[in-house]
Short mmCIF file of C-alpha atoms and ligand atoms in Angstrom, two decimals:
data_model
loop_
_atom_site.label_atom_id
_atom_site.label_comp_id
_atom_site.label_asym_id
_atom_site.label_seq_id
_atom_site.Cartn_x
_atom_site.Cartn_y
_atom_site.Cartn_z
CA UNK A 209 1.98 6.34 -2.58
CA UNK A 210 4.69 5.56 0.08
CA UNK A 211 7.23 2.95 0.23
CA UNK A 212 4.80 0.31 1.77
CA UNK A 213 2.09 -0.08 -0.90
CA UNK A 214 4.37 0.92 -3.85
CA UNK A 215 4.98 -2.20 -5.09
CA UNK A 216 0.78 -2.93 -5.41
CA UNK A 217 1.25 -0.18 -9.03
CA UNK A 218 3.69 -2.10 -10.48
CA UNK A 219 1.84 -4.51 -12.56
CA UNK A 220 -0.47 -2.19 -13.39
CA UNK A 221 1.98 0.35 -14.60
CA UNK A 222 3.88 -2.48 -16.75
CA UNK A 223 0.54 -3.01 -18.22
CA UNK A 224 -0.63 0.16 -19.20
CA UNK A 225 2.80 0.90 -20.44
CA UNK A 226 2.70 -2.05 -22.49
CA UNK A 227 -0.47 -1.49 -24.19
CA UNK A 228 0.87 1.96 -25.08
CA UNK A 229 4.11 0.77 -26.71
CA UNK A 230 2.07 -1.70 -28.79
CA UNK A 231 0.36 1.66 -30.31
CA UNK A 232 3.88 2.60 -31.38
CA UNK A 233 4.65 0.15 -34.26
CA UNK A 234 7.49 -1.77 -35.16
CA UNK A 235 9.99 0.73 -36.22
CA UNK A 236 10.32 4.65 -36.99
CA UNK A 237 11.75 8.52 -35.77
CA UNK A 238 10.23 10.76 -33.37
CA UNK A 239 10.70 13.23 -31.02
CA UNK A 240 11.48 12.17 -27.83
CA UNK A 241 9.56 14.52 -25.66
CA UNK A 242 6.27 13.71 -27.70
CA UNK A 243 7.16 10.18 -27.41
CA UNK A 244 7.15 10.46 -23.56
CA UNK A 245 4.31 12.63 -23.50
CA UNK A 246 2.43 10.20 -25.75
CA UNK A 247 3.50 6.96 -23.30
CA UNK A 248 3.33 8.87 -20.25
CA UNK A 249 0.12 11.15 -20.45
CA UNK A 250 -2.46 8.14 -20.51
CA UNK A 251 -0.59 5.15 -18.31
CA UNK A 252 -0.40 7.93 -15.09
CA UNK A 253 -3.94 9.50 -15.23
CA UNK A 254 -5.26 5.56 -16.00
CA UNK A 255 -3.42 4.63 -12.79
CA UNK A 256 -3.96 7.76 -10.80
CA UNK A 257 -7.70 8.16 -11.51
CA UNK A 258 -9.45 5.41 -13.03
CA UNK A 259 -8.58 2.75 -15.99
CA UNK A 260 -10.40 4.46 -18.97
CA UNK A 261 -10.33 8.32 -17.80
CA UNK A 262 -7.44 9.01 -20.64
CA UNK A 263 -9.67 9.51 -23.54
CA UNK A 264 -8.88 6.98 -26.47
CA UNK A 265 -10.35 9.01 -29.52
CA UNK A 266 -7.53 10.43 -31.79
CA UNK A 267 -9.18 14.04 -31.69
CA UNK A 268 -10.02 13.45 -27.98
CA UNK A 269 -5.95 13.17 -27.00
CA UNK A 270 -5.01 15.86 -29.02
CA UNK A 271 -7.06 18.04 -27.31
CA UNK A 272 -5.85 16.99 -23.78
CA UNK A 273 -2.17 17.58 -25.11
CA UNK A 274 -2.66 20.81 -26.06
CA UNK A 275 -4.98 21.57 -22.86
CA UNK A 276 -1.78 20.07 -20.22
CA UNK A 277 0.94 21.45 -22.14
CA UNK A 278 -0.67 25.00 -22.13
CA UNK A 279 -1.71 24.71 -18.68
CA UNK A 280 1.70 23.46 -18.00
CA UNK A 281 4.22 25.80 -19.79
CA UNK A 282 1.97 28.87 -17.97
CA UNK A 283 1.96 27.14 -14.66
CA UNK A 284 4.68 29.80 -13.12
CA UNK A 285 2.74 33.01 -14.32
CA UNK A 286 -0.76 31.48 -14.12
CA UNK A 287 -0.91 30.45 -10.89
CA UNK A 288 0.82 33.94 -9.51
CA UNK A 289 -1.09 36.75 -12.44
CA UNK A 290 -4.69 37.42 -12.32
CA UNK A 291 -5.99 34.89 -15.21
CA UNK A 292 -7.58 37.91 -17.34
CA UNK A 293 -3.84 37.97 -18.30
CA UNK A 294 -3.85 34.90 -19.39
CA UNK A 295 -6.49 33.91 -21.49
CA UNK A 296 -5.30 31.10 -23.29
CA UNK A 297 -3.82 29.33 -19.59
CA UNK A 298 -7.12 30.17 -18.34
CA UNK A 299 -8.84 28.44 -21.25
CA UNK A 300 -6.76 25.35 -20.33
CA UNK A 301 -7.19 25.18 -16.94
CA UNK A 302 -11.25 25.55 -17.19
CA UNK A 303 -11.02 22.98 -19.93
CA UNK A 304 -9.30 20.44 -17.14
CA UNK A 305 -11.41 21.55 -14.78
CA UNK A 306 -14.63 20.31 -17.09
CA UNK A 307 -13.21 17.17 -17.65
CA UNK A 308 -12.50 16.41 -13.45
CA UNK A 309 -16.20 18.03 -12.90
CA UNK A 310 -17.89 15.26 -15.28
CA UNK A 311 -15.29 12.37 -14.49
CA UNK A 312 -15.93 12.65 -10.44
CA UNK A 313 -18.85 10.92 -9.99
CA UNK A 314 -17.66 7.41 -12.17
CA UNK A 315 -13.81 8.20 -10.23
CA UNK A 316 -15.76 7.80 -7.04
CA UNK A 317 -17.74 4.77 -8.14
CA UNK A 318 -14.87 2.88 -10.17
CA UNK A 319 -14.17 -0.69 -9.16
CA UNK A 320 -10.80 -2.30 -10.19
CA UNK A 321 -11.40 -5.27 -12.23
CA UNK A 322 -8.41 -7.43 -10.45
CA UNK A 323 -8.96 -5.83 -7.14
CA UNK A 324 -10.85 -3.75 -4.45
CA UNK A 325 -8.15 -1.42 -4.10
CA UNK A 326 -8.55 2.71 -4.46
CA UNK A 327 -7.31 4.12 -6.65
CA UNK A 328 -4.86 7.99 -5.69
CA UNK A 329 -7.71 10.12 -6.77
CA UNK A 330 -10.35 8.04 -4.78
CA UNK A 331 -8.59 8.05 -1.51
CA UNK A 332 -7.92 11.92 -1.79
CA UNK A 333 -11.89 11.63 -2.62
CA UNK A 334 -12.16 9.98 0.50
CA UNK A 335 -10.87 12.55 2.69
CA UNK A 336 -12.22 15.48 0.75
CA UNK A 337 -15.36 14.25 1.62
CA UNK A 338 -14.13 13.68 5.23
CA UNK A 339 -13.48 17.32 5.31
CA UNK A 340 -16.60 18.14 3.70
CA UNK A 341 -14.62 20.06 0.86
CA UNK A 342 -16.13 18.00 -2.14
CA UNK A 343 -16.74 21.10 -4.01
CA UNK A 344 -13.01 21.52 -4.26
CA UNK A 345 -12.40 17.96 -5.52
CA UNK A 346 -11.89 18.92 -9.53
CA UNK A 347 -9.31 21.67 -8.41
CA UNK A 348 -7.66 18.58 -6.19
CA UNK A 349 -8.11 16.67 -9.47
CA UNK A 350 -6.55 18.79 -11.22
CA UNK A 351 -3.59 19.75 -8.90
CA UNK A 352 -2.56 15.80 -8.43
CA UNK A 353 -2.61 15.70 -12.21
CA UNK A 354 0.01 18.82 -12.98
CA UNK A 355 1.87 17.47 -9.57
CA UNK A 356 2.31 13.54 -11.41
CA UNK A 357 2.71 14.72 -15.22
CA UNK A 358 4.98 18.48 -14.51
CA UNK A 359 8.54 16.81 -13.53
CA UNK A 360 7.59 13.10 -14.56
CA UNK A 361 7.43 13.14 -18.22
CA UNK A 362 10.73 15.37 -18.32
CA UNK A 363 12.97 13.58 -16.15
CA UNK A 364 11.81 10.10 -18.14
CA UNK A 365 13.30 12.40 -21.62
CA UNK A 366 16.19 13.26 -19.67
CA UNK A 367 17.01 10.12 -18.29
CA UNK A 368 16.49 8.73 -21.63
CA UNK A 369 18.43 10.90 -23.85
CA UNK A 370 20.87 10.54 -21.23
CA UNK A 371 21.57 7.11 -21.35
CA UNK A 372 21.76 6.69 -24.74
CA UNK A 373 24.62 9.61 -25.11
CA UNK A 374 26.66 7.18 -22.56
CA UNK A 375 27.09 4.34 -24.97
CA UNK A 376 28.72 1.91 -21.72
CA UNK A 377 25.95 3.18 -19.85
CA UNK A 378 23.54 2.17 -22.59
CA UNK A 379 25.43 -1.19 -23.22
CA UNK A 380 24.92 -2.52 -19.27
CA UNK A 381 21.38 -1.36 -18.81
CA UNK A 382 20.80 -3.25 -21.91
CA UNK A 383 22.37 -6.51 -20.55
CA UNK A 384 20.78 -5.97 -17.64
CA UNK A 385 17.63 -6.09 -18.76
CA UNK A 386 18.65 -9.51 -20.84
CA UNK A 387 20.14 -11.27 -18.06
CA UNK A 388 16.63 -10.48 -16.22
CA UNK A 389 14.29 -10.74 -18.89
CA UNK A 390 16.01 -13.34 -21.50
CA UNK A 391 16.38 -11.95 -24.72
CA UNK A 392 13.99 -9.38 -25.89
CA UNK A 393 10.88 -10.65 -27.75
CA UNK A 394 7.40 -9.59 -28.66
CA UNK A 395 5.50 -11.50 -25.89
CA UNK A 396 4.73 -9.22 -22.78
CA UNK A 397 6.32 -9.56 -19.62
CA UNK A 398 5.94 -9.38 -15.99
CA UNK A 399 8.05 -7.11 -13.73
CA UNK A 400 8.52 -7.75 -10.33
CA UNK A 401 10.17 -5.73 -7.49
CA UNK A 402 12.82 -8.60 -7.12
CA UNK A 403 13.65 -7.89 -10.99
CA UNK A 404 13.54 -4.48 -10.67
CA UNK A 405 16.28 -5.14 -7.26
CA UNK A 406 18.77 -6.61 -9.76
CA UNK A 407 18.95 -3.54 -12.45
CA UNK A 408 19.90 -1.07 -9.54
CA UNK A 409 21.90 0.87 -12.60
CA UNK A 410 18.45 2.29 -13.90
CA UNK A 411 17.54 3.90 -10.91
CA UNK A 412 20.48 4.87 -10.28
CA UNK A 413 20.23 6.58 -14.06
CA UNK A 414 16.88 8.02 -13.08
CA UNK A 415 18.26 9.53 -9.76
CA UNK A 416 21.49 10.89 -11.27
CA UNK A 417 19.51 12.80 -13.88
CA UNK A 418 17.10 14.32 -11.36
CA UNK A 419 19.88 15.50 -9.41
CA UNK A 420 20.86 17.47 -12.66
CA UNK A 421 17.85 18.27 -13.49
CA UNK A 422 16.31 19.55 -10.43
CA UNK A 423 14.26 22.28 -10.06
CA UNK A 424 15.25 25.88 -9.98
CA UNK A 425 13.41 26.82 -6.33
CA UNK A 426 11.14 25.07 -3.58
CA UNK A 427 10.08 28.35 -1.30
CA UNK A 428 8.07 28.52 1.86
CA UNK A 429 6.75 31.40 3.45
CA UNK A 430 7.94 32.27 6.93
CA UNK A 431 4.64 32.17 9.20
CA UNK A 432 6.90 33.33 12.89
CA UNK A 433 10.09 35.47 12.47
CA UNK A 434 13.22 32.73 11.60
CA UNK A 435 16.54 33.30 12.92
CA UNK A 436 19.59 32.06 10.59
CA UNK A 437 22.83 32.61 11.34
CA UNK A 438 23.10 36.54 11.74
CA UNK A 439 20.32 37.31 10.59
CA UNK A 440 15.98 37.19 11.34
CA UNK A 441 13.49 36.88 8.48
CA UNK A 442 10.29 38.38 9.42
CA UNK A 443 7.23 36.93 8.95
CA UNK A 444 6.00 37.02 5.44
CA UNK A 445 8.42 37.28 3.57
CA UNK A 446 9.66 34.17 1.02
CA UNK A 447 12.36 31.55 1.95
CA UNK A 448 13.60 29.67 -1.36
CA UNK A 449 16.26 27.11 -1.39
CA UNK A 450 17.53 26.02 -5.01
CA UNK A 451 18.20 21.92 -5.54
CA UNK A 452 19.45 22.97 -8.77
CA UNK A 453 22.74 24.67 -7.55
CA UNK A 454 22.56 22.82 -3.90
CA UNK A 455 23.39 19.66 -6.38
CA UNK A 456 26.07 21.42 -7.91
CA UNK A 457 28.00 22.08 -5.21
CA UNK A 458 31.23 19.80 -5.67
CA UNK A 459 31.49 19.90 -1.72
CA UNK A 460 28.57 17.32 -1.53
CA UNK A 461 28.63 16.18 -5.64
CA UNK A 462 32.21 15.30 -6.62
CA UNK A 463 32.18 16.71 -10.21
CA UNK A 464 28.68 17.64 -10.06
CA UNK A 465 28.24 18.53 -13.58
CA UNK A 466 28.93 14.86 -14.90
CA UNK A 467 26.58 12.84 -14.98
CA UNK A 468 28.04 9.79 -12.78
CA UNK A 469 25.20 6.98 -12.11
CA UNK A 470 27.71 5.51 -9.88
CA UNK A 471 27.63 7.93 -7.23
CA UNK A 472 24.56 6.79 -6.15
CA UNK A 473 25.71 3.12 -5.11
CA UNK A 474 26.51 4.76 -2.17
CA UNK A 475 23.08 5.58 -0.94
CA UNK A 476 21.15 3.48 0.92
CA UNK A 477 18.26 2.99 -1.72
CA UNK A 478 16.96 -0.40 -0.15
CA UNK A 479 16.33 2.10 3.19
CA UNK A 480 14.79 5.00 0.78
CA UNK A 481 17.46 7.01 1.43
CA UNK A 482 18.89 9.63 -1.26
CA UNK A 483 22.40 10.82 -1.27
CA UNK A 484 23.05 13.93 1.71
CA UNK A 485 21.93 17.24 0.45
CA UNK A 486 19.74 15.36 -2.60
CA UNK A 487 16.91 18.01 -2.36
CA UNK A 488 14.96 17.64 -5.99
CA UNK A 489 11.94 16.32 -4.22
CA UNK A 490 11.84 18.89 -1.39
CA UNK A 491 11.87 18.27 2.48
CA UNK A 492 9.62 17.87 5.68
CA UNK A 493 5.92 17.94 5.55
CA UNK A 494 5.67 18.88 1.82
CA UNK A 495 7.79 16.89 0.59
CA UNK A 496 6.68 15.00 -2.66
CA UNK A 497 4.39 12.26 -1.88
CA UNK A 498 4.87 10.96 -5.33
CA UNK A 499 8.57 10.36 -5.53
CA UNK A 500 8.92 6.71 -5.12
CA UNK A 501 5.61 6.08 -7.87
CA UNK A 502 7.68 8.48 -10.42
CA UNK A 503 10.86 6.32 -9.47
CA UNK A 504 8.68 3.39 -10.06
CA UNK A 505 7.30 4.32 -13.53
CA UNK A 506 10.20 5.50 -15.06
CA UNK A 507 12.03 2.58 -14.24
CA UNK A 508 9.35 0.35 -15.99
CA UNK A 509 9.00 2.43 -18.63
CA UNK A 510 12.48 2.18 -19.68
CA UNK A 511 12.93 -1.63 -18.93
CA UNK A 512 10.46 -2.06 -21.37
CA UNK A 513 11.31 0.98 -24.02
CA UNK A 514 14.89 -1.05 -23.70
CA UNK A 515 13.30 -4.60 -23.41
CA UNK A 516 11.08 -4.22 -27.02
CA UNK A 517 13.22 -1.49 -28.98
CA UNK A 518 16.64 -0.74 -30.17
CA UNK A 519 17.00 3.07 -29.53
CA UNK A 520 19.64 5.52 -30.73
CA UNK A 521 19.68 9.50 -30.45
CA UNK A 522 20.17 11.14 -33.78
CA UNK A 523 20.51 14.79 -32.44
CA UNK A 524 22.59 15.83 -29.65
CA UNK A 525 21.59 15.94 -26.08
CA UNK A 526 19.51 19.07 -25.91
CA UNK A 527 20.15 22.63 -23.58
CA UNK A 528 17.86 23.11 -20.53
CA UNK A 529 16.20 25.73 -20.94
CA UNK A 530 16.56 28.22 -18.28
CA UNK A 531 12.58 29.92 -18.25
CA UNK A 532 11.19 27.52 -15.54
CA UNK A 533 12.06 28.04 -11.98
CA UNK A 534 9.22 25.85 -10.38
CA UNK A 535 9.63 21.80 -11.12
CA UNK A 536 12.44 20.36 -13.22
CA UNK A 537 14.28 21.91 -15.59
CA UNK A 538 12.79 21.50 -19.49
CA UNK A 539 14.63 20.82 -22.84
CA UNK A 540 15.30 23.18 -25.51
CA UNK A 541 14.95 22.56 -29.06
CA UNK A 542 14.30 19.27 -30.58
CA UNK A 543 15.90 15.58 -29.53
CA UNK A 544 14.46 13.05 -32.00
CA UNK A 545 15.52 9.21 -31.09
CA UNK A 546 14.90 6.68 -33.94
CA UNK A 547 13.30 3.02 -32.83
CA UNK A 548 13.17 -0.41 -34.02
CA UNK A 549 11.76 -3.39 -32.72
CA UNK A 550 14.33 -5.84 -31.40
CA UNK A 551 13.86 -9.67 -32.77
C1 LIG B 799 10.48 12.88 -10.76
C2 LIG B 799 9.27 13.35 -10.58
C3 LIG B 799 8.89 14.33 -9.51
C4 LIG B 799 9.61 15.37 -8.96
C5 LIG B 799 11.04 15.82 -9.29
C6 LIG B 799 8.74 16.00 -7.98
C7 LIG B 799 9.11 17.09 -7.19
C8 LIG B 799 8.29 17.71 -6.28
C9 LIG B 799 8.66 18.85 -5.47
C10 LIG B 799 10.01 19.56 -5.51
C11 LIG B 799 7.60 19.17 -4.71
C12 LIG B 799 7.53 20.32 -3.67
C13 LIG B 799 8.07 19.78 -2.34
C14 LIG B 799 8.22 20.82 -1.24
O1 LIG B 799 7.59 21.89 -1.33
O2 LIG B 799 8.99 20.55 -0.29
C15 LIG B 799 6.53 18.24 -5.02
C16 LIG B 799 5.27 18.26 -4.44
C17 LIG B 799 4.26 17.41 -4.77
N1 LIG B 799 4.34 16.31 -5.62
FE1 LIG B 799 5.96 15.75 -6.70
N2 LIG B 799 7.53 15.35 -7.95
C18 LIG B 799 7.58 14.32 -8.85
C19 LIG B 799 6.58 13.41 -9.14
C20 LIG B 799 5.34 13.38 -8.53
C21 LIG B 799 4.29 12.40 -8.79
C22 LIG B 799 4.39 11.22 -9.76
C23 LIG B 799 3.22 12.76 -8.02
C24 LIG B 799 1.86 12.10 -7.88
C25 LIG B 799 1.65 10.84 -8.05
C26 LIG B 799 3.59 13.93 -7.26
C27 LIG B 799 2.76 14.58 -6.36
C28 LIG B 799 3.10 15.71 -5.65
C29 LIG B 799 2.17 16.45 -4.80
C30 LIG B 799 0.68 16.11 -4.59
C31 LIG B 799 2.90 17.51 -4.25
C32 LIG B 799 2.37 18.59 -3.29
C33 LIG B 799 2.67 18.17 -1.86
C34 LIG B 799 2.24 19.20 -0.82
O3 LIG B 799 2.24 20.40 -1.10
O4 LIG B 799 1.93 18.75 0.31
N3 LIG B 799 4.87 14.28 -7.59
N4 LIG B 799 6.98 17.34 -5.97
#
């Protein structure tokens, strides 16, 4: 997942996203955080773990909605509480479990129709079985699947309803995307990293709302007493740092609560560098491994949202809500967007 092979997911992800935006019909109103869900959901755990893993039976999806959104929203307290307090997380994250536990032996044998490559899932496979830890591979399964779908889906809503309550903002992405792709049609299209070089303005969108949307805390635990500035933690106890008000700081984020794409020209993006003091994906040796793939996908995804549909918000841009501390920040209430296919 790092900057080298990045560019191998990109037809694949323009693909799957494509075949899930032909489910979505030619016009109509919906929620926007269902609609991600509903485009997201299947095109990452295709890509992550095997083309075909996302079930494709109406009852089948539902039930892996409601299974990832429970295990999900409980994350925080689940992961921290013993799970007899917790019945209905613990439910959910047995019934995820299940599905890794049967799906592991065809992940380990799948074969790429187009090439030999592996696919996330199989390499961690790989090394699991290095380590001789296979018995732990559904909880990796499942860990790699929270980690890709947790801050993914919502920073895709936010970026979305973002840029469409910046009507200028809106207006250039969408000639962007013209000047790149002609004007929009039905026929499917290819994406290439040279295309995606010459709409800098969506990631720079994408980046701009994760800085705003950051998560609340990244903690570590201090293994050898750390001395900072006056003062020594001991050992044990918990070190957090917060991206969410580091980004607010107007010392390093000139008028930090706008949200200013712009600001972003000035980081050296072509180097994978982020703007100084840009923490939302964390630092050192656990830092995300999956930031540039998330970059990746939600740029496709809204190239071709943008590409096939005429969009508008009909509610205004949402609250965050304030109950997650752990991953990015969620929306409150409802944000519907209303679509129609462009001729
Ligand atoms: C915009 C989307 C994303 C955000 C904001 C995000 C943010 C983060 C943060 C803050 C951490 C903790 C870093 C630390 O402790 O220093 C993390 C860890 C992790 N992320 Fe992401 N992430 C995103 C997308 C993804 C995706 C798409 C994947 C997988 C393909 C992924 C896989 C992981 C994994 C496996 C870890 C655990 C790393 C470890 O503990 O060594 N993330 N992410």
């Amino acid at each position: 997942m790092g900057t080298l092979n990045l560019y191998k997911f990109t037809g694949q992800l323009t693909e799957e996203l494509q075949e899930q935006l032909q489910n979505l019909g030619t016009h109509g109103t919906t929620d926007l955080n269902k609609f991600m869900r509903h485009l997201l959901y299947p095109v990452t755990v295709n890509i992550l773990f095997k083309k075909g893993l996302f079930p494709s039976d109406e009852r089948k999806i539902r039930e892996f909605h409601q299974h990832f959104q429970a295990y999900d929203e409980g994350f925080e307290y689940g992961s921290q509480l013993p799970e007899c307090l917790l019945r209905n997380w613990s439910k959910s994250k047995k019934w995820l479990l299940e599905l890794f536990k049967k799906n592991i032996p065809d992940i380990k044998t799948y074969k790429s129709a187009k090439d030999n490559s592996l696919t996330v899932m199989q390499a961690v496979l790989d090394l699991l079985e290095m380590e001789a830890n296979e018995q732990k591979s559904p909880n990796y399964g499942l860990l790699l699947l929270w980690a890709s779908l947790s801050n993914t889906v919502p920073v895709a809503f936010w970026t979305f309803a973002f840029v469409l309550s910046h009507p200028n903002i809106h207006r250039t992405i969408m000639e962007g995307i013209s000047s790149v792709f002609g004007t929009a049609g039905k026929d499917k299209i290819k994406v290439s990293e040279d295309d995606l070089k010459k709409l800098p303005l969506i990631k720079w969108c994408i980046l701009e709302t994760i800085r705003l949307r950051a998560p609340g805390v990244i903690t570590r635990k201090v293994l050898k007493p750390v001395k900072i500035l006056n003062y020594t933690v001991p050992s044990g106890d918990l070190l957090m740092l917060s991206p969410f008000w580091l980004h607010r700081n107007p010392k390093y984020f000139p008028e930090p609560d706008l949200f200013k794409p712009e600001r972003w020209k000035k980081a050296n993006l072509e180097k994978h560098a982020f703007l100084d003091c840009f923490m939302a994906f964390g630092s050192g040796k656990y830092q995300c491994p999956g930031r540039w793939l998330a970059l990746l996908e939600i740029q496709i995804c809204i190239i071709l949202i943008f590409y096939y549909y005429d969009c508008s918000l009909l509610d205004p841009l949402p609250k965050q809500s304030s109950l997650h501390l752990v991953g990015v920040q969620q929306p409150e209430g409802r944000c519907r967007i209303q679509f129609k296919q462009r001729k």
